[in-house]
Amino acid sequence: MAEAAGGKAQAPEFDDEFRRRFRDLLAWRRDVRHFRPDPLPSGLLERLLTDAELAPSVGLSQPWRFVIVEDAERRAAIIDNFTTANAAALADQTLAGQGENYAKLKLAGLLDAPVHLAVFAVPDPDQGKGLGRRTMPETVDYSVAIAIHTLWLVARAHDIGLGWVSILEPETIPAALNVPAEWHFIAYLCLGYPVSEEPSPELERAGWERRRAAAEHWLRR
Ligand SMILES: Cc1cc2nc3c(=O)[nH]c(=O)nc-3n(C[C@H](O)[C@H](O)[C@H](O)COP(=O)(O)O)c2cc1C
């Protein structure tokens, strides 16, 4: 970061060109389920995770914990978990008349993604000294979700795709990954180079759902 006279860091200027490029980043971030098997270059995952730490957090508590899942047996346990949870989801969707469409969706890239990352929240962290969460303890989980989104954008800026897998039974995950039982499981992420770059959500392209116009979500009182 540039330093101005007197040692104070000088704030960068974000111009129209940057804003245009930043919007491109937002628009071309995708949830990725199709990965090339190529590994990430050495040090890149650590760089992405370091940048994700710049996310805001309640009380500056940094309550996120990223578990890089490398062990084949632990990965297999998560894949089993997904297979079971997805079968149950398919049964529910079938009852709701959507089974045939649901069965066609690819909802995780667990078998081909070179990086598996489990993300947890420390529910009552010392860091932050409780600030901001006395009445809303769930802000710890919100902080972790924001860090994941930060990681998602930073990864995309490095041409790395990220897929969020939530079709999982969370209770058994801390034990499967040998982390403290009280940690709250937030997400299981797959990362790697995407097979293709896409301008629209895969669920939209598959005809499952469509993105609504922004103004449909605004209220004024
Ligand atoms: C909290 C959360 C959980 C998600 N879980 C899954 C999942 O289990 N499987 C999946 O294929 N996509 C999952 N997604 C991705 C969404 O389907 C995706 O973000 C949405 O369809 C919009 O597509 P886009 O991210 O490419 O813009 C999840 C996204 C979020 C934010």
PDB file of C-alpha atoms and ligand atoms in Angstrom:
ATOM      1  CA  MET A   1       0.000   0.000   0.000  1.00  0.00           C
ATOM      2  CA  ALA A   2       1.302   3.467  -0.860  1.00  0.00           C
ATOM      3  CA  GLU A   3       2.441   5.583   2.072  1.00  0.00           C
ATOM      4  CA  ALA A   4       1.761   9.328   2.147  1.00  0.00           C
ATOM      5  CA  ALA A   5       4.101  11.779   3.858  1.00  0.00           C
ATOM      6  CA  GLY A   6       3.831  11.299   7.619  1.00  0.00           C
ATOM      7  CA  GLY A   7       3.595   7.507   7.330  1.00  0.00           C
ATOM      8  CA  LYS A   8      -0.206   7.250   6.943  1.00  0.00           C
ATOM      9  CA  ALA A   9      -1.313   4.809   4.221  1.00  0.00           C
ATOM     10  CA  GLN A  10      -2.863   6.619   1.293  1.00  0.00           C
ATOM     11  CA  ALA A  11      -6.353   5.444   0.339  1.00  0.00           C
ATOM     12  CA  PRO A  12      -6.488   4.123  -3.227  1.00  0.00           C
ATOM     13  CA  GLU A  13      -8.802   5.754  -5.735  1.00  0.00           C
ATOM     14  CA  PHE A  14     -11.366   3.552  -7.440  1.00  0.00           C
ATOM     15  CA  ASP A  15     -12.255   4.968 -10.832  1.00  0.00           C
ATOM     16  CA  ASP A  16     -15.014   4.105 -13.335  1.00  0.00           C
ATOM     17  CA  GLU A  17     -12.805   1.565 -15.037  1.00  0.00           C
ATOM     18  CA  PHE A  18     -12.234  -0.203 -11.725  1.00  0.00           C
ATOM     19  CA  ARG A  19     -15.978  -0.120 -10.964  1.00  0.00           C
ATOM     20  CA  ARG A  20     -16.733  -1.623 -14.372  1.00  0.00           C
ATOM     21  CA  ARG A  21     -14.180  -4.375 -13.841  1.00  0.00           C
ATOM     22  CA  PHE A  22     -15.427  -4.989 -10.301  1.00  0.00           C
ATOM     23  CA  ARG A  23     -18.967  -5.400 -11.586  1.00  0.00           C
ATOM     24  CA  ASP A  24     -17.603  -7.896 -14.129  1.00  0.00           C
ATOM     25  CA  LEU A  25     -16.113  -9.819 -11.209  1.00  0.00           C
ATOM     26  CA  LEU A  26     -19.483  -9.874  -9.423  1.00  0.00           C
ATOM     27  CA  ALA A  27     -21.340 -10.876 -12.586  1.00  0.00           C
ATOM     28  CA  TRP A  28     -18.847 -13.593 -13.575  1.00  0.00           C
ATOM     29  CA  ARG A  29     -18.536 -15.151 -10.130  1.00  0.00           C
ATOM     30  CA  ARG A  30     -20.215 -18.529 -10.408  1.00  0.00           C
ATOM     31  CA  ASP A  31     -21.023 -21.424  -8.177  1.00  0.00           C
ATOM     32  CA  VAL A  32     -18.856 -24.040  -9.884  1.00  0.00           C
ATOM     33  CA  ARG A  33     -19.591 -27.777  -9.903  1.00  0.00           C
ATOM     34  CA  HIS A  34     -17.395 -28.870 -12.848  1.00  0.00           C
ATOM     35  CA  PHE A  35     -13.669 -28.700 -12.144  1.00  0.00           C
ATOM     36  CA  ARG A  36     -10.554 -29.527 -14.066  1.00  0.00           C
ATOM     37  CA  PRO A  37      -8.344 -31.815 -11.986  1.00  0.00           C
ATOM     38  CA  ASP A  38      -5.305 -29.479 -12.201  1.00  0.00           C
ATOM     39  CA  PRO A  39      -4.001 -28.498  -8.771  1.00  0.00           C
ATOM     40  CA  LEU A  40      -3.775 -24.880  -7.709  1.00  0.00           C
ATOM     41  CA  PRO A  41      -0.291 -23.380  -8.096  1.00  0.00           C
ATOM     42  CA  SER A  42       1.779 -23.629  -4.943  1.00  0.00           C
ATOM     43  CA  GLY A  43       0.869 -20.930  -2.421  1.00  0.00           C
ATOM     44  CA  LEU A  44      -2.276 -19.723  -4.186  1.00  0.00           C
ATOM     45  CA  LEU A  45      -4.762 -21.263  -1.736  1.00  0.00           C
ATOM     46  CA  GLU A  46      -2.911 -19.620   1.161  1.00  0.00           C
ATOM     47  CA  ARG A  47      -3.008 -16.302  -0.700  1.00  0.00           C
ATOM     48  CA  LEU A  48      -6.771 -16.571  -1.285  1.00  0.00           C
ATOM     49  CA  LEU A  49      -7.380 -17.486   2.353  1.00  0.00           C
ATOM     50  CA  THR A  50      -5.212 -14.601   3.520  1.00  0.00           C
ATOM     51  CA  ASP A  51      -7.231 -12.136   1.439  1.00  0.00           C
ATOM     52  CA  ALA A  52     -10.503 -13.618   2.732  1.00  0.00           C
ATOM     53  CA  GLU A  53      -9.373 -12.545   6.219  1.00  0.00           C
ATOM     54  CA  LEU A  54     -10.036  -8.938   5.115  1.00  0.00           C
ATOM     55  CA  ALA A  55     -13.769  -9.653   5.429  1.00  0.00           C
ATOM     56  CA  PRO A  56     -15.695  -7.796   8.106  1.00  0.00           C
ATOM     57  CA  SER A  57     -16.555  -9.678  11.301  1.00  0.00           C
ATOM     58  CA  VAL A  58     -18.633  -8.878  14.353  1.00  0.00           C
ATOM     59  CA  GLY A  59     -16.406  -7.183  16.952  1.00  0.00           C
ATOM     60  CA  LEU A  60     -13.405  -7.953  14.700  1.00  0.00           C
ATOM     61  CA  SER A  61     -13.710 -11.483  16.044  1.00  0.00           C
ATOM     62  CA  GLN A  62     -12.519 -13.291  12.874  1.00  0.00           C
ATOM     63  CA  PRO A  63     -14.604 -16.297  13.983  1.00  0.00           C
ATOM     64  CA  TRP A  64     -14.013 -18.342  10.815  1.00  0.00           C
ATOM     65  CA  ARG A  65     -11.909 -21.487  10.709  1.00  0.00           C
ATOM     66  CA  PHE A  66     -10.927 -22.967   7.348  1.00  0.00           C
ATOM     67  CA  VAL A  67     -10.115 -26.678   7.330  1.00  0.00           C
ATOM     68  CA  ILE A  68      -8.192 -27.771   4.236  1.00  0.00           C
ATOM     69  CA  VAL A  69      -9.382 -31.352   3.791  1.00  0.00           C
ATOM     70  CA  GLU A  70      -6.554 -33.341   2.189  1.00  0.00           C
ATOM     71  CA  ASP A  71      -6.980 -36.781   3.691  1.00  0.00           C
ATOM     72  CA  ALA A  72      -8.656 -39.220   1.246  1.00  0.00           C
ATOM     73  CA  GLU A  73     -10.673 -40.989   3.969  1.00  0.00           C
ATOM     74  CA  ARG A  74     -12.016 -37.744   5.372  1.00  0.00           C
ATOM     75  CA  ARG A  75     -12.937 -36.596   1.856  1.00  0.00           C
ATOM     76  CA  ALA A  76     -14.687 -39.929   1.288  1.00  0.00           C
ATOM     77  CA  ALA A  77     -16.693 -39.446   4.507  1.00  0.00           C
ATOM     78  CA  ILE A  78     -17.902 -36.063   3.246  1.00  0.00           C
ATOM     79  CA  ILE A  79     -18.773 -37.505  -0.162  1.00  0.00           C
ATOM     80  CA  ASP A  80     -20.785 -40.275   1.565  1.00  0.00           C
ATOM     81  CA  ASN A  81     -22.513 -37.631   3.647  1.00  0.00           C
ATOM     82  CA  PHE A  82     -23.408 -35.688   0.470  1.00  0.00           C
ATOM     83  CA  THR A  83     -24.658 -38.825  -1.313  1.00  0.00           C
ATOM     84  CA  THR A  84     -26.990 -39.670   1.583  1.00  0.00           C
ATOM     85  CA  ALA A  85     -28.240 -36.092   2.026  1.00  0.00           C
ATOM     86  CA  ASN A  86     -28.785 -35.701  -1.712  1.00  0.00           C
ATOM     87  CA  ALA A  87     -30.792 -38.944  -1.873  1.00  0.00           C
ATOM     88  CA  ALA A  88     -33.030 -37.623   0.916  1.00  0.00           C
ATOM     89  CA  ALA A  89     -33.360 -34.299  -0.929  1.00  0.00           C
ATOM     90  CA  LEU A  90     -34.311 -36.146  -4.114  1.00  0.00           C
ATOM     91  CA  ALA A  91     -37.020 -38.038  -2.187  1.00  0.00           C
ATOM     92  CA  ASP A  92     -38.445 -34.725  -0.906  1.00  0.00           C
ATOM     93  CA  GLN A  93     -38.300 -33.150  -4.364  1.00  0.00           C
ATOM     94  CA  THR A  94     -40.015 -36.214  -5.817  1.00  0.00           C
ATOM     95  CA  LEU A  95     -42.878 -35.785  -3.337  1.00  0.00           C
ATOM     96  CA  ALA A  96     -43.074 -32.142  -4.422  1.00  0.00           C
ATOM     97  CA  GLY A  97     -43.282 -33.197  -8.090  1.00  0.00           C
ATOM     98  CA  GLN A  98     -39.765 -31.965  -8.963  1.00  0.00           C
ATOM     99  CA  GLY A  99     -37.868 -35.243  -8.711  1.00  0.00           C
ATOM    100  CA  GLU A 100     -37.145 -35.677 -12.388  1.00  0.00           C
ATOM    101  CA  ASN A 101     -35.757 -32.139 -12.739  1.00  0.00           C
ATOM    102  CA  TYR A 102     -33.817 -32.374  -9.468  1.00  0.00           C
ATOM    103  CA  ALA A 103     -32.186 -35.649 -10.455  1.00  0.00           C
ATOM    104  CA  LYS A 104     -30.704 -34.008 -13.549  1.00  0.00           C
ATOM    105  CA  LEU A 105     -28.869 -31.302 -11.556  1.00  0.00           C
ATOM    106  CA  LYS A 106     -25.206 -31.580 -10.693  1.00  0.00           C
ATOM    107  CA  LEU A 107     -25.038 -30.130  -7.201  1.00  0.00           C
ATOM    108  CA  ALA A 108     -21.416 -30.641  -6.169  1.00  0.00           C
ATOM    109  CA  GLY A 109     -17.983 -31.057  -7.714  1.00  0.00           C
ATOM    110  CA  LEU A 110     -16.653 -33.121  -4.816  1.00  0.00           C
ATOM    111  CA  LEU A 111     -15.168 -35.876  -6.977  1.00  0.00           C
ATOM    112  CA  ASP A 112     -13.045 -33.670  -9.229  1.00  0.00           C
ATOM    113  CA  ALA A 113     -12.226 -30.515  -7.247  1.00  0.00           C
ATOM    114  CA  PRO A 114      -8.554 -30.486  -6.241  1.00  0.00           C
ATOM    115  CA  VAL A 115      -9.271 -28.463  -3.073  1.00  0.00           C
ATOM    116  CA  HIS A 116     -11.839 -29.308  -0.395  1.00  0.00           C
ATOM    117  CA  LEU A 117     -12.365 -26.687   2.272  1.00  0.00           C
ATOM    118  CA  ALA A 118     -14.663 -27.013   5.272  1.00  0.00           C
ATOM    119  CA  VAL A 119     -15.604 -23.755   6.960  1.00  0.00           C
ATOM    120  CA  PHE A 120     -16.649 -23.462  10.590  1.00  0.00           C
ATOM    121  CA  ALA A 121     -17.595 -20.709  13.016  1.00  0.00           C
ATOM    122  CA  VAL A 122     -16.208 -20.586  16.546  1.00  0.00           C
ATOM    123  CA  PRO A 123     -19.514 -19.903  18.312  1.00  0.00           C
ATOM    124  CA  ASP A 124     -18.252 -17.846  21.262  1.00  0.00           C
ATOM    125  CA  PRO A 125     -14.818 -16.520  20.350  1.00  0.00           C
ATOM    126  CA  ASP A 126     -12.700 -14.622  22.900  1.00  0.00           C
ATOM    127  CA  GLN A 127     -11.540 -12.366  20.082  1.00  0.00           C
ATOM    128  CA  GLY A 128     -13.886  -9.409  19.782  1.00  0.00           C
ATOM    129  CA  LYS A 129     -14.692  -9.541  23.520  1.00  0.00           C
ATOM    130  CA  GLY A 130     -18.365 -10.137  22.801  1.00  0.00           C
ATOM    131  CA  LEU A 131     -18.862  -6.801  21.038  1.00  0.00           C
ATOM    132  CA  GLY A 132     -21.909  -6.741  18.771  1.00  0.00           C
ATOM    133  CA  ARG A 133     -23.269 -10.176  19.523  1.00  0.00           C
ATOM    134  CA  ARG A 134     -24.916  -9.933  22.956  1.00  0.00           C
ATOM    135  CA  THR A 135     -28.420  -9.802  21.463  1.00  0.00           C
ATOM    136  CA  MET A 136     -27.524 -11.349  18.081  1.00  0.00           C
ATOM    137  CA  PRO A 137     -25.099 -14.250  18.547  1.00  0.00           C
ATOM    138  CA  GLU A 138     -25.900 -15.339  14.995  1.00  0.00           C
ATOM    139  CA  THR A 139     -23.713 -12.467  13.770  1.00  0.00           C
ATOM    140  CA  VAL A 140     -20.786 -14.858  14.251  1.00  0.00           C
ATOM    141  CA  ASP A 141     -22.219 -17.101  11.532  1.00  0.00           C
ATOM    142  CA  TYR A 142     -22.986 -14.090   9.332  1.00  0.00           C
ATOM    143  CA  SER A 143     -19.337 -13.034   9.626  1.00  0.00           C
ATOM    144  CA  VAL A 144     -18.191 -16.427   8.414  1.00  0.00           C
ATOM    145  CA  ALA A 145     -20.609 -16.325   5.470  1.00  0.00           C
ATOM    146  CA  ILE A 146     -19.179 -12.940   4.459  1.00  0.00           C
ATOM    147  CA  ALA A 147     -15.639 -14.329   4.622  1.00  0.00           C
ATOM    148  CA  ILE A 148     -16.751 -17.131   2.301  1.00  0.00           C
ATOM    149  CA  HIS A 149     -18.128 -14.620  -0.163  1.00  0.00           C
ATOM    150  CA  THR A 150     -14.904 -12.645   0.029  1.00  0.00           C
ATOM    151  CA  LEU A 151     -12.989 -15.839  -0.714  1.00  0.00           C
ATOM    152  CA  TRP A 152     -15.384 -16.560  -3.591  1.00  0.00           C
ATOM    153  CA  LEU A 153     -14.639 -13.207  -5.246  1.00  0.00           C
ATOM    154  CA  VAL A 154     -10.900 -13.333  -4.624  1.00  0.00           C
ATOM    155  CA  ALA A 155     -10.784 -16.865  -6.036  1.00  0.00           C
ATOM    156  CA  ARG A 156     -12.660 -15.779  -9.173  1.00  0.00           C
ATOM    157  CA  ALA A 157     -10.231 -12.888  -9.620  1.00  0.00           C
ATOM    158  CA  HIS A 158      -7.498 -15.556  -9.793  1.00  0.00           C
ATOM    159  CA  ASP A 159      -9.546 -17.702 -12.266  1.00  0.00           C
ATOM    160  CA  ILE A 160     -10.329 -20.202  -9.518  1.00  0.00           C
ATOM    161  CA  GLY A 161     -13.888 -21.489  -9.272  1.00  0.00           C
ATOM    162  CA  LEU A 162     -15.626 -22.170  -5.962  1.00  0.00           C
ATOM    163  CA  GLY A 163     -18.670 -24.337  -5.333  1.00  0.00           C
ATOM    164  CA  TRP A 164     -20.621 -24.211  -2.065  1.00  0.00           C
ATOM    165  CA  VAL A 165     -21.983 -27.589  -0.954  1.00  0.00           C
ATOM    166  CA  SER A 166     -24.756 -27.436   1.641  1.00  0.00           C
ATOM    167  CA  ILE A 167     -26.487 -30.722   0.824  1.00  0.00           C
ATOM    168  CA  LEU A 168     -24.906 -32.308   3.878  1.00  0.00           C
ATOM    169  CA  GLU A 169     -25.945 -33.562   7.301  1.00  0.00           C
ATOM    170  CA  PRO A 170     -23.951 -31.125   9.484  1.00  0.00           C
ATOM    171  CA  GLU A 171     -23.990 -32.991  12.818  1.00  0.00           C
ATOM    172  CA  THR A 172     -21.313 -35.540  11.934  1.00  0.00           C
ATOM    173  CA  ILE A 173     -18.930 -33.163  10.164  1.00  0.00           C
ATOM    174  CA  PRO A 174     -16.857 -31.865  13.133  1.00  0.00           C
ATOM    175  CA  ALA A 175     -16.046 -35.464  14.156  1.00  0.00           C
ATOM    176  CA  ALA A 176     -15.326 -36.514  10.559  1.00  0.00           C
ATOM    177  CA  LEU A 177     -12.783 -33.694  10.304  1.00  0.00           C
ATOM    178  CA  ASN A 178     -11.473 -33.981  13.878  1.00  0.00           C
ATOM    179  CA  VAL A 179     -12.275 -30.404  14.905  1.00  0.00           C
ATOM    180  CA  PRO A 180     -13.848 -29.263  18.208  1.00  0.00           C
ATOM    181  CA  ALA A 181     -17.439 -30.514  18.516  1.00  0.00           C
ATOM    182  CA  GLU A 182     -18.694 -27.032  19.441  1.00  0.00           C
ATOM    183  CA  TRP A 183     -17.511 -25.469  16.173  1.00  0.00           C
ATOM    184  CA  HIS A 184     -20.511 -24.627  14.020  1.00  0.00           C
ATOM    185  CA  PHE A 185     -20.322 -26.076  10.518  1.00  0.00           C
ATOM    186  CA  ILE A 186     -21.070 -23.347   7.964  1.00  0.00           C
ATOM    187  CA  ALA A 187     -20.016 -24.628   4.552  1.00  0.00           C
ATOM    188  CA  TYR A 188     -18.133 -27.178   2.562  1.00  0.00           C
ATOM    189  CA  LEU A 189     -16.393 -25.632  -0.435  1.00  0.00           C
ATOM    190  CA  CYS A 190     -14.840 -27.119  -3.557  1.00  0.00           C
ATOM    191  CA  LEU A 191     -12.174 -25.070  -5.323  1.00  0.00           C
ATOM    192  CA  GLY A 192     -10.267 -25.525  -8.550  1.00  0.00           C
ATOM    193  CA  TYR A 193     -10.080 -24.385 -12.141  1.00  0.00           C
ATOM    194  CA  PRO A 194     -13.564 -24.439 -13.698  1.00  0.00           C
ATOM    195  CA  VAL A 195     -14.203 -26.456 -16.841  1.00  0.00           C
ATOM    196  CA  SER A 196     -15.787 -23.334 -18.341  1.00  0.00           C
ATOM    197  CA  GLU A 197     -16.526 -19.722 -17.454  1.00  0.00           C
ATOM    198  CA  GLU A 198     -20.236 -18.948 -17.518  1.00  0.00           C
ATOM    199  CA  PRO A 199     -22.167 -15.659 -17.469  1.00  0.00           C
ATOM    200  CA  SER A 200     -25.243 -17.082 -15.697  1.00  0.00           C
ATOM    201  CA  PRO A 201     -26.023 -19.449 -12.805  1.00  0.00           C
ATOM    202  CA  GLU A 202     -26.018 -23.149 -13.637  1.00  0.00           C
ATOM    203  CA  LEU A 203     -29.476 -23.481 -12.025  1.00  0.00           C
ATOM    204  CA  GLU A 204     -30.747 -20.862 -14.462  1.00  0.00           C
ATOM    205  CA  ARG A 205     -29.191 -22.634 -17.448  1.00  0.00           C
ATOM    206  CA  ALA A 206     -30.745 -25.910 -16.247  1.00  0.00           C
ATOM    207  CA  GLY A 207     -34.189 -24.261 -16.063  1.00  0.00           C
ATOM    208  CA  TRP A 208     -34.513 -24.781 -12.279  1.00  0.00           C
ATOM    209  CA  GLU A 209     -34.717 -21.149 -11.209  1.00  0.00           C
ATOM    210  CA  ARG A 210     -34.108 -17.686 -12.617  1.00  0.00           C
ATOM    211  CA  ARG A 211     -32.518 -14.588 -11.162  1.00  0.00           C
ATOM    212  CA  ARG A 212     -35.143 -11.911 -10.457  1.00  0.00           C
ATOM    213  CA  ALA A 213     -34.732  -8.186 -11.078  1.00  0.00           C
ATOM    214  CA  ALA A 214     -33.127  -6.311  -8.183  1.00  0.00           C
ATOM    215  CA  ALA A 215     -36.061  -3.940  -7.691  1.00  0.00           C
ATOM    216  CA  GLU A 216     -38.317  -6.915  -6.869  1.00  0.00           C
ATOM    217  CA  HIS A 217     -36.437  -7.147  -3.558  1.00  0.00           C
ATOM    218  CA  TRP A 218     -36.725  -3.540  -2.454  1.00  0.00           C
ATOM    219  CA  LEU A 219     -39.281  -2.146  -0.042  1.00  0.00           C
ATOM    220  CA  ARG A 220     -39.771   1.366   1.154  1.00  0.00           C
ATOM    221  CA  ARG A 221     -41.564   2.229   4.373  1.00  0.00           C
TER     222      ARG A 221
HETATM  223  C1  LIG B   1     -25.506 -20.851   1.311  1.00  0.00           C
HETATM  224  C2  LIG B   1     -25.387 -21.467  -0.059  1.00  0.00           C
HETATM  225  C3  LIG B   1     -25.514 -22.833  -0.207  1.00  0.00           C
HETATM  226  C4  LIG B   1     -25.412 -23.423  -1.478  1.00  0.00           C
HETATM  227  N1  LIG B   1     -25.469 -24.792  -1.602  1.00  0.00           N
HETATM  228  C5  LIG B   1     -25.309 -25.351  -2.816  1.00  0.00           C
HETATM  229  C6  LIG B   1     -25.273 -26.763  -2.982  1.00  0.00           C
HETATM  230  O1  LIG B   1     -25.349 -27.544  -2.037  1.00  0.00           O
HETATM  231  N2  LIG B   1     -25.112 -27.264  -4.219  1.00  0.00           N
HETATM  232  C7  LIG B   1     -25.018 -26.454  -5.313  1.00  0.00           C
HETATM  233  O2  LIG B   1     -24.875 -26.967  -6.431  1.00  0.00           O
HETATM  234  N3  LIG B   1     -25.018 -25.104  -5.191  1.00  0.00           N
HETATM  235  C8  LIG B   1     -25.151 -24.545  -3.966  1.00  0.00           C
HETATM  236  N4  LIG B   1     -25.126 -23.186  -3.844  1.00  0.00           N
HETATM  237  C9  LIG B   1     -24.943 -22.341  -5.045  1.00  0.00           C
HETATM  238  C10 LIG B   1     -26.230 -21.688  -5.518  1.00  0.00           C
HETATM  239  O3  LIG B   1     -27.044 -22.637  -6.153  1.00  0.00           O
HETATM  240  C11 LIG B   1     -25.834 -20.572  -6.492  1.00  0.00           C
HETATM  241  O4  LIG B   1     -25.130 -19.592  -5.790  1.00  0.00           O
HETATM  242  C12 LIG B   1     -27.044 -19.938  -7.175  1.00  0.00           C
HETATM  243  O5  LIG B   1     -27.694 -20.867  -7.988  1.00  0.00           O
HETATM  244  C13 LIG B   1     -26.624 -18.740  -8.037  1.00  0.00           C
HETATM  245  O6  LIG B   1     -25.636 -19.133  -8.959  1.00  0.00           O
HETATM  246  P1  LIG B   1     -24.236 -18.402  -9.032  1.00  0.00           P
HETATM  247  O7  LIG B   1     -23.605 -18.511  -7.656  1.00  0.00           O
HETATM  248  O8  LIG B   1     -23.458 -19.096 -10.085  1.00  0.00           O
HETATM  249  O9  LIG B   1     -24.513 -16.957  -9.357  1.00  0.00           O
HETATM  250  C14 LIG B   1     -25.210 -22.595  -2.603  1.00  0.00           C
HETATM  251  C15 LIG B   1     -25.073 -21.216  -2.444  1.00  0.00           C
HETATM  252  C16 LIG B   1     -25.153 -20.657  -1.183  1.00  0.00           C
HETATM  253  C17 LIG B   1     -24.977 -19.161  -1.040  1.00  0.00           C
END
